[in-house]
CSV table of C-alpha atoms and ligand atoms in Angstrom, one decimal:
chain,number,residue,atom,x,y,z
A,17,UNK,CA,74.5,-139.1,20.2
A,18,UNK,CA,72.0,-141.8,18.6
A,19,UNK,CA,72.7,-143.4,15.4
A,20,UNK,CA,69.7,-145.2,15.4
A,21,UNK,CA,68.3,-145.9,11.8
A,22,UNK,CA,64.1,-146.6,11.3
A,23,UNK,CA,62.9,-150.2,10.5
A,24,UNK,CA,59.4,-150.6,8.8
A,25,UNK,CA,57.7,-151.7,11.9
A,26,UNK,CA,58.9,-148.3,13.6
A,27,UNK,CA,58.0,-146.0,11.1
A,28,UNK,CA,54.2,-147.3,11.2
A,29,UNK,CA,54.3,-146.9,14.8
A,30,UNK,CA,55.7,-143.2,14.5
A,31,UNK,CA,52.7,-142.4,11.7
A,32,UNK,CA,50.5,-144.2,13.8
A,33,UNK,CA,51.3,-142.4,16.8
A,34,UNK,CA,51.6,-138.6,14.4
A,35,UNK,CA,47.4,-139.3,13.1
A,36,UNK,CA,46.6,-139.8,16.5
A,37,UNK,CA,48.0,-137.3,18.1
A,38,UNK,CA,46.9,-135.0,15.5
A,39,UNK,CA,43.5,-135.9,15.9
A,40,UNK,CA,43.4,-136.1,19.4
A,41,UNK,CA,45.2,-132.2,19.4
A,42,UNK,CA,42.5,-130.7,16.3
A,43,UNK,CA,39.8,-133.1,16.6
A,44,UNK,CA,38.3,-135.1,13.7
A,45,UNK,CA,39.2,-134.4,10.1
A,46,UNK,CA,39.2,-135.7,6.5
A,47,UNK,CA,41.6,-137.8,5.0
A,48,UNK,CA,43.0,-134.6,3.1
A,49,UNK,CA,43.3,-132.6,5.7
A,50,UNK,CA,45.0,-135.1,7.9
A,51,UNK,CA,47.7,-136.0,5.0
A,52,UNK,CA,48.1,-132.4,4.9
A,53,UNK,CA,48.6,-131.8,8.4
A,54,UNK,CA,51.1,-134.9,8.8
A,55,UNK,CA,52.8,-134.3,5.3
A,56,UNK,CA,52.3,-137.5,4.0
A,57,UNK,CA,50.3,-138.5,0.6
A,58,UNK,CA,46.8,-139.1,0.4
A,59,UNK,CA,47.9,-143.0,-0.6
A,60,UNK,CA,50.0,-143.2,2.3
A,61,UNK,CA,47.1,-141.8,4.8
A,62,UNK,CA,44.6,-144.2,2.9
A,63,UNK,CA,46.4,-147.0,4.5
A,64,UNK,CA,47.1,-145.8,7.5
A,65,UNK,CA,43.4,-145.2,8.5
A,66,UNK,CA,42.0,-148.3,7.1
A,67,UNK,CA,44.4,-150.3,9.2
A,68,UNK,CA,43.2,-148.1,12.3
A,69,UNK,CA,40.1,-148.4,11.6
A,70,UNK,CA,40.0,-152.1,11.3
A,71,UNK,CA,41.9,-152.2,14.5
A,72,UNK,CA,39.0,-150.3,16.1
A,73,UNK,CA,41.0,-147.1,17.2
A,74,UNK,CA,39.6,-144.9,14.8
A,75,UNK,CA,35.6,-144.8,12.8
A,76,UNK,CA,34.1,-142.7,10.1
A,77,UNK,CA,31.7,-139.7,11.4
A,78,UNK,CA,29.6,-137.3,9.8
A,79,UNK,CA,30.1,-136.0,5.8
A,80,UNK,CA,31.6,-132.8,5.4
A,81,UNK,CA,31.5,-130.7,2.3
A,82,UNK,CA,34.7,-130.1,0.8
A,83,UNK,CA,33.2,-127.0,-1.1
A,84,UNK,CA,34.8,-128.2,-4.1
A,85,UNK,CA,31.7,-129.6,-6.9
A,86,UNK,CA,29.8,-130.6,-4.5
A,87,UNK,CA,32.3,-133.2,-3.4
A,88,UNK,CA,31.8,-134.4,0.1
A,89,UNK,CA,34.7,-135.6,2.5
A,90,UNK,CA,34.0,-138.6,5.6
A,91,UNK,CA,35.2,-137.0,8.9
A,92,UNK,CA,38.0,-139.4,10.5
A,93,UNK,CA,37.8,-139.5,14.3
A,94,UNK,CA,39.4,-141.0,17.1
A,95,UNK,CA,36.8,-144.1,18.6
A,96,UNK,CA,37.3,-142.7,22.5
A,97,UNK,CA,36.2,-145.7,23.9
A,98,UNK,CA,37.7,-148.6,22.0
A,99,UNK,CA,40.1,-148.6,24.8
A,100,UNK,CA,40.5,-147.5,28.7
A,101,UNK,CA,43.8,-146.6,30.5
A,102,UNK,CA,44.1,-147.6,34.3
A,103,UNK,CA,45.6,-145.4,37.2
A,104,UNK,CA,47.5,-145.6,40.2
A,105,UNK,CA,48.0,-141.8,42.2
A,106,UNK,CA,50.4,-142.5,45.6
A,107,UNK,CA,50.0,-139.3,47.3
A,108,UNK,CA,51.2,-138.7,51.4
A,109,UNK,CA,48.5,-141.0,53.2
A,110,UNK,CA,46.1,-141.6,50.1
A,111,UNK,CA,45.8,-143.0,46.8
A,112,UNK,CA,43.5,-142.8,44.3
A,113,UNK,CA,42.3,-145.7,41.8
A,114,UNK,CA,40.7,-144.4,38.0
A,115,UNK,CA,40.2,-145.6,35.0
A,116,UNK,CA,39.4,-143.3,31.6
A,117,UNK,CA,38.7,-143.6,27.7
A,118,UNK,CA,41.3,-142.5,25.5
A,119,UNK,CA,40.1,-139.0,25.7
A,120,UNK,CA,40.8,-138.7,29.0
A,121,UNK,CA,36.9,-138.9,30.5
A,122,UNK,CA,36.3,-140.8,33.8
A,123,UNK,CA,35.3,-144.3,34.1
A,124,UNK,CA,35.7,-144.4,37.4
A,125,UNK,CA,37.7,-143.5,40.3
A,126,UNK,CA,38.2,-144.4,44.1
A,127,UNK,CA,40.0,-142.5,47.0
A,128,UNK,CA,41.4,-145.2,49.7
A,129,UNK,CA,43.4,-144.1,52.3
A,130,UNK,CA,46.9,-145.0,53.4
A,131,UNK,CA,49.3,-144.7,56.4
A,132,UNK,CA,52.4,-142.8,56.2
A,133,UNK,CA,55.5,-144.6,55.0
A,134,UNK,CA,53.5,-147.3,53.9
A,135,UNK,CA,55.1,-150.5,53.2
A,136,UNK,CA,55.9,-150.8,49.7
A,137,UNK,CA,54.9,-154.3,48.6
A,138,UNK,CA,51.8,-154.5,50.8
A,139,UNK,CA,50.3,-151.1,49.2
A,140,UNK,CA,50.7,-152.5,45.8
A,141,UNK,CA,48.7,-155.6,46.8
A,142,UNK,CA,46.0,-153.8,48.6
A,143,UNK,CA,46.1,-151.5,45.7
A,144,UNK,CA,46.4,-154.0,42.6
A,145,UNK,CA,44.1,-155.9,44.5
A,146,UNK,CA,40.8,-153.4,44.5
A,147,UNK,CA,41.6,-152.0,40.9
A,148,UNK,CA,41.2,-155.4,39.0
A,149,UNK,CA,37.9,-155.6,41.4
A,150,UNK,CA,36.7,-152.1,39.9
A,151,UNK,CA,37.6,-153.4,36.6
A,152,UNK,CA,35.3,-156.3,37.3
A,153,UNK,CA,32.3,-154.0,38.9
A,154,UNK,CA,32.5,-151.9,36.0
A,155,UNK,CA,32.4,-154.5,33.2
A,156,UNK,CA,35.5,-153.5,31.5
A,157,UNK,CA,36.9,-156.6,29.7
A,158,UNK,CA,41.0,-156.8,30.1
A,159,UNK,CA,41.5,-156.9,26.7
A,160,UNK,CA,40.1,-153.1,26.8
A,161,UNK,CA,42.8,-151.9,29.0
A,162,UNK,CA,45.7,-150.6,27.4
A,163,UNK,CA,48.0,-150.5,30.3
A,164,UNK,CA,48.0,-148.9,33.9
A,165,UNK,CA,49.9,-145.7,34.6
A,166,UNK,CA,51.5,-145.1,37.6
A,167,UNK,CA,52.0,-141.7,39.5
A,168,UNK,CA,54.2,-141.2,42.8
A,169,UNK,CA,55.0,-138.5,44.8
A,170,UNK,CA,58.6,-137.7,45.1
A,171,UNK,CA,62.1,-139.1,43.3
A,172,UNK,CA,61.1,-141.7,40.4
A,173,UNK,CA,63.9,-142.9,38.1
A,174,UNK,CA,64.8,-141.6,35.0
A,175,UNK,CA,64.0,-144.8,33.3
A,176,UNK,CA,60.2,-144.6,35.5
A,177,UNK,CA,60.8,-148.3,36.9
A,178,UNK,CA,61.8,-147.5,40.8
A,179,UNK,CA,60.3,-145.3,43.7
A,180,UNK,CA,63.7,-143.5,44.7
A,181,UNK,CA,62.0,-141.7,47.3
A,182,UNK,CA,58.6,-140.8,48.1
A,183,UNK,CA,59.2,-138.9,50.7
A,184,UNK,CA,57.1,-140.4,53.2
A,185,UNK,CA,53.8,-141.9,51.5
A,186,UNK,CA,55.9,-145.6,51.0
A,187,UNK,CA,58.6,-146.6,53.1
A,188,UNK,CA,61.4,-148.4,51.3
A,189,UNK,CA,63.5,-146.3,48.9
A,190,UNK,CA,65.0,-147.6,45.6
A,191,UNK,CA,62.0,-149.7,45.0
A,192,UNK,CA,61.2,-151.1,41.9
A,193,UNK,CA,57.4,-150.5,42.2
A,194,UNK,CA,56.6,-150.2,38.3
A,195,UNK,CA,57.5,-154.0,37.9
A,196,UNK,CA,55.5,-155.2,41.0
A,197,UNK,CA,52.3,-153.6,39.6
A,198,UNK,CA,53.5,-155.3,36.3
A,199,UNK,CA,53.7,-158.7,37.6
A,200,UNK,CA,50.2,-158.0,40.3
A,201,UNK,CA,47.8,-156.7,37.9
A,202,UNK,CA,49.3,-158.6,34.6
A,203,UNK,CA,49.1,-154.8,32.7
A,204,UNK,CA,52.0,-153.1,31.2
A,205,UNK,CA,53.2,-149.9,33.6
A,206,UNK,CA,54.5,-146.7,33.2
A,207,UNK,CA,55.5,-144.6,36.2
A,208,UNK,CA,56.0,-141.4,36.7
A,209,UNK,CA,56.2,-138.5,39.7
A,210,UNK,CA,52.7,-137.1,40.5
A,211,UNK,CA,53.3,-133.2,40.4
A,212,UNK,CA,54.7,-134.5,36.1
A,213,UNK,CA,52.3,-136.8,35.4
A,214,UNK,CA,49.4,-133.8,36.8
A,215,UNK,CA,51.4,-131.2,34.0
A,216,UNK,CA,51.5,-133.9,31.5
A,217,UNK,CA,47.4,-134.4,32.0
A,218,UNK,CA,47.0,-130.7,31.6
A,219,UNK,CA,49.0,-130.7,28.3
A,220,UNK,CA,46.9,-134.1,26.8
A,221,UNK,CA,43.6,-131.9,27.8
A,222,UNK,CA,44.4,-128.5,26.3
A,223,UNK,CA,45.5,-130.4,23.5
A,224,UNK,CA,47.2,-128.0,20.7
A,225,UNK,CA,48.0,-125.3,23.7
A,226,UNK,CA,51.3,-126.8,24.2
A,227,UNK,CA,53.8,-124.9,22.0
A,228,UNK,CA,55.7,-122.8,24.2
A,229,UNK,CA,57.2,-123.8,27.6
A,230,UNK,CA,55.4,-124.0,30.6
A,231,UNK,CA,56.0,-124.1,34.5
A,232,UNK,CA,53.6,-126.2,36.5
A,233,UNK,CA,53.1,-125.6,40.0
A,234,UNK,CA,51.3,-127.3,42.6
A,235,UNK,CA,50.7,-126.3,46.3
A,236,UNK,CA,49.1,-129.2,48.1
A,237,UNK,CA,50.3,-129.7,51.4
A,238,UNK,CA,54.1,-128.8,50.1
A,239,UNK,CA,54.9,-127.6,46.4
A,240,UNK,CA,55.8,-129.5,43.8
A,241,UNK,CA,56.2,-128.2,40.1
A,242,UNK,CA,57.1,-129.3,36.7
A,243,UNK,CA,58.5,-127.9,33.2
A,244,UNK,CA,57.9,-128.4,29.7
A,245,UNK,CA,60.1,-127.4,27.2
A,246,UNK,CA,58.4,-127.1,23.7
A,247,UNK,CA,56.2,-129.2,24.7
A,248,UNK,CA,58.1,-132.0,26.4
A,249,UNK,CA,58.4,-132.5,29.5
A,250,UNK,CA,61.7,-131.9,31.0
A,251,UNK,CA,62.9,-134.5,33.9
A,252,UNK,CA,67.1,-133.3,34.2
A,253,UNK,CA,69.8,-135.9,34.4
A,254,UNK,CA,68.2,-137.5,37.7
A,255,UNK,CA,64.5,-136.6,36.9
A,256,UNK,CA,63.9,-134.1,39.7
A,257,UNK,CA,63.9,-131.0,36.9
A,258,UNK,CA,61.9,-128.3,38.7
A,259,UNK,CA,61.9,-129.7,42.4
A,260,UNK,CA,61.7,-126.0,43.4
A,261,UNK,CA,60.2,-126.9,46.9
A,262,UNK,CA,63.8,-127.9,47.7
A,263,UNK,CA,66.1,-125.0,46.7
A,264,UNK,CA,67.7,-124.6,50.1
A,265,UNK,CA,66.4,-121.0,51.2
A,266,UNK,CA,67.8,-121.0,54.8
A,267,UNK,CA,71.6,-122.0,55.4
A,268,UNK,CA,71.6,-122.6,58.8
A,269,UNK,CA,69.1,-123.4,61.6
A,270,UNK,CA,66.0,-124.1,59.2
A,271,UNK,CA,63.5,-126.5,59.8
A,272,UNK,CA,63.8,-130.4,58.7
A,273,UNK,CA,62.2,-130.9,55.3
A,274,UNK,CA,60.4,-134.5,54.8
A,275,UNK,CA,63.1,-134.7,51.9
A,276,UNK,CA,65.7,-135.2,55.0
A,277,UNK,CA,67.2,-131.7,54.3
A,278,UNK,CA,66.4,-128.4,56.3
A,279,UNK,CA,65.7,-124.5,55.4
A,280,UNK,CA,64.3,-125.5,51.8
A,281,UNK,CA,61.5,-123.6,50.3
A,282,UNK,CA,58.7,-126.0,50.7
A,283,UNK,CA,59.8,-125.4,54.9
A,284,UNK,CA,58.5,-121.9,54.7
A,285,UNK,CA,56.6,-121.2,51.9
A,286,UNK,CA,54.2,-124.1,51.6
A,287,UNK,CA,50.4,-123.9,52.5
A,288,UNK,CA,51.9,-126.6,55.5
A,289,UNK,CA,54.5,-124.3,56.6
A,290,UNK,CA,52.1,-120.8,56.3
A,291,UNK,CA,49.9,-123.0,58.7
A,292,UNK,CA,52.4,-124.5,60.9
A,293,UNK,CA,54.0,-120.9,61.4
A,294,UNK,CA,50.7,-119.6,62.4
A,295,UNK,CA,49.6,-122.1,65.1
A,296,UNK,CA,53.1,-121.5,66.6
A,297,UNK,CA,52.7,-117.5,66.7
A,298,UNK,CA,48.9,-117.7,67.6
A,299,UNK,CA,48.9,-114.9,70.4
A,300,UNK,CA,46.1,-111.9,71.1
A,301,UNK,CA,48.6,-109.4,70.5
A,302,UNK,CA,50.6,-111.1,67.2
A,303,UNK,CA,47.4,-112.0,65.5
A,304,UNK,CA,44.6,-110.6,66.9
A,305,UNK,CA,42.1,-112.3,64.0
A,306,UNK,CA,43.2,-115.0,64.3
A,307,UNK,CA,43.3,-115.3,68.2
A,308,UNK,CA,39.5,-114.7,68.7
A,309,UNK,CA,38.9,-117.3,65.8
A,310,UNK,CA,40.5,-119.8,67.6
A,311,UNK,CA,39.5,-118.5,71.2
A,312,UNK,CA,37.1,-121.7,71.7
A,313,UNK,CA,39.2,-124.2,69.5
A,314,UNK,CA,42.2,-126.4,69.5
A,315,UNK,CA,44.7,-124.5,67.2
A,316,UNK,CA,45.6,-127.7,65.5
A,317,UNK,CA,42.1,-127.4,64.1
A,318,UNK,CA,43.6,-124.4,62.0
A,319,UNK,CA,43.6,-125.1,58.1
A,320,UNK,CA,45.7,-122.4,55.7
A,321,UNK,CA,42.6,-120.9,54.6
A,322,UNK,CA,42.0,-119.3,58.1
A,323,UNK,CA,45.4,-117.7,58.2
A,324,UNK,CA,44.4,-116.5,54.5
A,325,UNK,CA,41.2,-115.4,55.8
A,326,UNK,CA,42.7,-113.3,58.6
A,327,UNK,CA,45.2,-111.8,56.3
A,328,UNK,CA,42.9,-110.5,54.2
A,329,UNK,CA,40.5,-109.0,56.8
A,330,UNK,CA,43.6,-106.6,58.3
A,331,UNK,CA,44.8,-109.2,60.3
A,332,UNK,CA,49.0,-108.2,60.4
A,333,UNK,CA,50.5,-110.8,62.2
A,334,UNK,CA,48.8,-113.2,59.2
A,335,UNK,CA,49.7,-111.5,57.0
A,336,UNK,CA,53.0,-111.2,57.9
A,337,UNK,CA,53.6,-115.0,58.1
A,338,UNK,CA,51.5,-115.2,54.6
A,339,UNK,CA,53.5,-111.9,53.1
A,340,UNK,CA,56.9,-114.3,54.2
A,341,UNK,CA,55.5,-117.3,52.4
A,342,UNK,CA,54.8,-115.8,49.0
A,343,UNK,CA,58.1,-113.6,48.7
A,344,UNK,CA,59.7,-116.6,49.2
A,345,UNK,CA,58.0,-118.6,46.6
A,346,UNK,CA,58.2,-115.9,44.3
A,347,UNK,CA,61.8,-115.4,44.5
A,348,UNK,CA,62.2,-119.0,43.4
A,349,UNK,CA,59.5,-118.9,40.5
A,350,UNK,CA,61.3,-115.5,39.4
A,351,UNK,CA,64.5,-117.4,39.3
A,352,UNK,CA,62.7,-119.5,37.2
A,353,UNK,CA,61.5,-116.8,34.7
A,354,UNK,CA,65.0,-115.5,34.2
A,355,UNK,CA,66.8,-118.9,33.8
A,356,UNK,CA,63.9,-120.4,31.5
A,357,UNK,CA,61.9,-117.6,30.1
A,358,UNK,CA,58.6,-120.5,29.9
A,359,UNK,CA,55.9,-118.7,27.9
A,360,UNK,CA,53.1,-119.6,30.6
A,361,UNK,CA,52.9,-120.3,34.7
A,362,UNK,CA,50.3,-122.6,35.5
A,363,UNK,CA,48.8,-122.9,39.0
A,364,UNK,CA,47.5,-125.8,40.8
A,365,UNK,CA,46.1,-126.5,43.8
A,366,UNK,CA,43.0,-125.3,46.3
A,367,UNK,CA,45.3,-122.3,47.4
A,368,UNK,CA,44.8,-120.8,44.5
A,369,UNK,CA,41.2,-121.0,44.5
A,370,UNK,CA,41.8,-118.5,47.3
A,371,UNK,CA,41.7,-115.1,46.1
A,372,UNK,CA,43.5,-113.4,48.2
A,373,UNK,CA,46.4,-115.5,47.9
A,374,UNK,CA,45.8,-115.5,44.4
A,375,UNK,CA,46.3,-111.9,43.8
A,376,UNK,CA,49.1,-112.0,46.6
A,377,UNK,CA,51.3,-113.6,44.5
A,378,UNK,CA,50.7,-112.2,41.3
A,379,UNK,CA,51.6,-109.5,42.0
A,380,UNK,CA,54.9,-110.6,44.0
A,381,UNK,CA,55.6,-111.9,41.0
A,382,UNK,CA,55.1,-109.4,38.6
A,383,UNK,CA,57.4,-107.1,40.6
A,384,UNK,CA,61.2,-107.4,39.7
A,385,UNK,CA,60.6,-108.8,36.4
A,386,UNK,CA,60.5,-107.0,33.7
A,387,UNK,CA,58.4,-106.2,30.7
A,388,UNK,CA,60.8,-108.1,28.3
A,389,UNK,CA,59.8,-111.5,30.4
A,390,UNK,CA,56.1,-111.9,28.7
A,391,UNK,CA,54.9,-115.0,30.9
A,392,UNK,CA,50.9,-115.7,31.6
A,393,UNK,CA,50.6,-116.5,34.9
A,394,UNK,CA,46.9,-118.6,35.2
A,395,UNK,CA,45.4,-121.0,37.5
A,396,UNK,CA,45.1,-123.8,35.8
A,397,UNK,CA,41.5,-124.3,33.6
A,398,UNK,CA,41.5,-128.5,35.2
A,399,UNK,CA,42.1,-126.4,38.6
A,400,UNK,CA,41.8,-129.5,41.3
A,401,UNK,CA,39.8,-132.0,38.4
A,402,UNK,CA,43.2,-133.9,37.2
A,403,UNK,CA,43.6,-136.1,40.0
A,404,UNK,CA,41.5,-138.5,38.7
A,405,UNK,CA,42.6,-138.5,35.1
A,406,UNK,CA,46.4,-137.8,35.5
A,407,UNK,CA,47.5,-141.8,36.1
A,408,UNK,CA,45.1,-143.0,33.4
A,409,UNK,CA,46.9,-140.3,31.1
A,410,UNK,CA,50.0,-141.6,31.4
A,411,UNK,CA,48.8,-144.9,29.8
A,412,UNK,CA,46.5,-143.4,27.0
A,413,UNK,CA,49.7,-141.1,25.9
A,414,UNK,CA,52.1,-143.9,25.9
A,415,UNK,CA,49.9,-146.3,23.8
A,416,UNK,CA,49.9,-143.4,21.3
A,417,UNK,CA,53.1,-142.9,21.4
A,418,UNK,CA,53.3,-146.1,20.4
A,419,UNK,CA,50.6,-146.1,17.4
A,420,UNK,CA,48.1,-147.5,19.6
A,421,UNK,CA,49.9,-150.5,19.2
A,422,UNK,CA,49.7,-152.6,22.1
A,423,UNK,CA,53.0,-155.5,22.6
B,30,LIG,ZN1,63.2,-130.5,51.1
């Protein structure tokens, strides 16, 4: 329990932070209508948007008419490009460098490939290293940059200082990677895990979407997933809330996990394990498809989207293995339904651009549960476009959070 009283300095910070949020969320507005939305008096909100916009963060549009005797109201905005959040995305073997204005729009962004288990420190210098040369090559003076955002695969601490495990893109474990970028690039960090910082993207885009609660899931090579809770997002006592691709589904004899465990979900279910399953039951008989697809090539060549494409031509061996896959994953997100009844299931990933697989699983999932469970189960509308942004993000929505207030 927190005692904690306000000082002056914090409740600016906390209006601040409210009239940005509210005009990132319902766009620009009068004066009136954004005391009205924030509760506050007209005086109040006076001040408050003359000291934004002498800081810059927020300008005067176009008139509006207020209906009332002709009287005529200035539109109060947010100035997007007063300032740019930086990003750092740590994925298995590949990273991805952005930068974007405060609403979230591109500046720029840059793939560059890593090894496995990369070694910590030397990643964040190679990495550090070419950001603050994009910077350069795209004119962006430092005093523009709000901070650099940080997402990582895997186990990040609570706090979103250290790397507790990435499971296999860096090497070391426990590693306090938020305060090396801090002390490389000379930017204030936040870190948090990828599959959270891609849900909490989502959310800053869809802006006033966010009431209810809402499960993220992502199938890249494994599956990850997050969870909002009335529109936070929830990380549990050690910050691995929602780490679904680890329930342990087989006790004994399952195959190793890169998490160091074996028989967990992500082992069977994942577009990784559908296609691993399927190179090692490639047979004329088994999967007849299949077999003559690969009759002239190296089965290693095989991506998901063959098996899926098999599957859905009558092809029952594929099927089988892709049937096994989704009744697995289902069980898990069903578990999910009952346990957090989330208003909305949002899918993420190039699997779901699939259609088959698509309509595979929703309607594994809408068997078993009943009526009384309303969820909307969508692919998400940023489908495969938030890599990019979802770093940056993290940035722009702590410098709200903190009134746009910069230590
Ligand atoms: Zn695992």
């Amino acid at each position: 329990m927190s005692y904690k009283g306000d000082n002056l300095m914090s409740v600016k910070r906390t209006n601040r932070s409210a009239a940005l949020r509210a005009l990132h969320e319902k766009g620009a507005m009068s004066r009136k209508r954004l005391a009205e939305s924030m509760n506050l008096t007209p005086a109040a909100i006076t001040k408050i948007v003359a000291e934004m916009i002498h800081d810059g963060l927020l300008s005067e549009g176009e008139m509006l008419s207020s209906g009332g005797a002709g009287r005529r109201e200035i539109l109060i905005g947010i100035n997007a490009k007063k300032a740019c959040g930086l990003g750092v995305l740590i994925n298995l073997r590949q990273a991805i460098l952005s930068a974007t204005w405060l609403d979230g729009s591109v500046i720029f962004a840059e793939e560059i490939p890593l090894e496995a288990n990369a070694a910590s420190e030397e990643t964040a210098k190679l990495l550090s290293r070419r950001l603050l040369e994009l910077i350069e090559e795209n004119e962006i003076p430092r005093e523009q940059v709000i901070g650099l955002g940080i997402a990582v695969r895997g186990i990040t601490s609570a706090d979103g200082r250290t790397v507790r495990n990435s499971f296999g893109a860096l090497a070391e474990t426990d590693y306090p990677l938020c305060a090396l970028f801090e002390e490389l690039t000379g930017f204030h960090c936040v870190m948090e895990n990828n599959v959270r910082s891609l849900l909490a993207a989502q959310m800053f885009l869809s802006r006033d979407e966010n009431e209810g609660s809402q499960f993220f899931l992502r199938c890249g090579h494994g599956i990850g997933a997050a969870l909002s809770i009335d529109g936070k997002i929830w990380h549990g006592v050690t910050a691995q809330c929602a780490e679904i691709g680890h329930i342990p589904v087989i006790r004994r004899g399952g195959k190793p996990c890169h998490c160091g465990k074996s028989g967990c979900l992500e082992t069977i279910a994942s577009p990784g394990a559908i296609r691993e399953e399927a190179i090692s039951g490639l047979s004329a008989e088994g999967t007849p498809l299949l077999w003559r697809a690969f009759q002239d090539r190296d089965p290693k060549e095989m991506r998901v989207f063959d098996v899926l494409t098999a599957a859905s031509n009558g092809d029952a061996g594929a099927s089988a293995i892709v049937d096994q896959a989704i009744q697995a994953l289902g069980m898990a997100i069903k578990a999910l339904i009952y346990l957090v009844d989330p208003g909305k299931i949002i899918l993420y990933g190039s699997l779901f651009e699939d259609p088959y697989y698509l309509s595979r699983l929703s309607s594994e999932l809408q068997e078993g549960v009943d009526l009384r469970h309303d969820v909307a189960i969508e692919k998400s509308q940023y489908n495969l476009q938030l890599e990019d942004k979802a770093a940056c993000l993290l940035a722009v929505q702590d410098f709200m959070e903190n009134g746009g207030i910069q230590e």
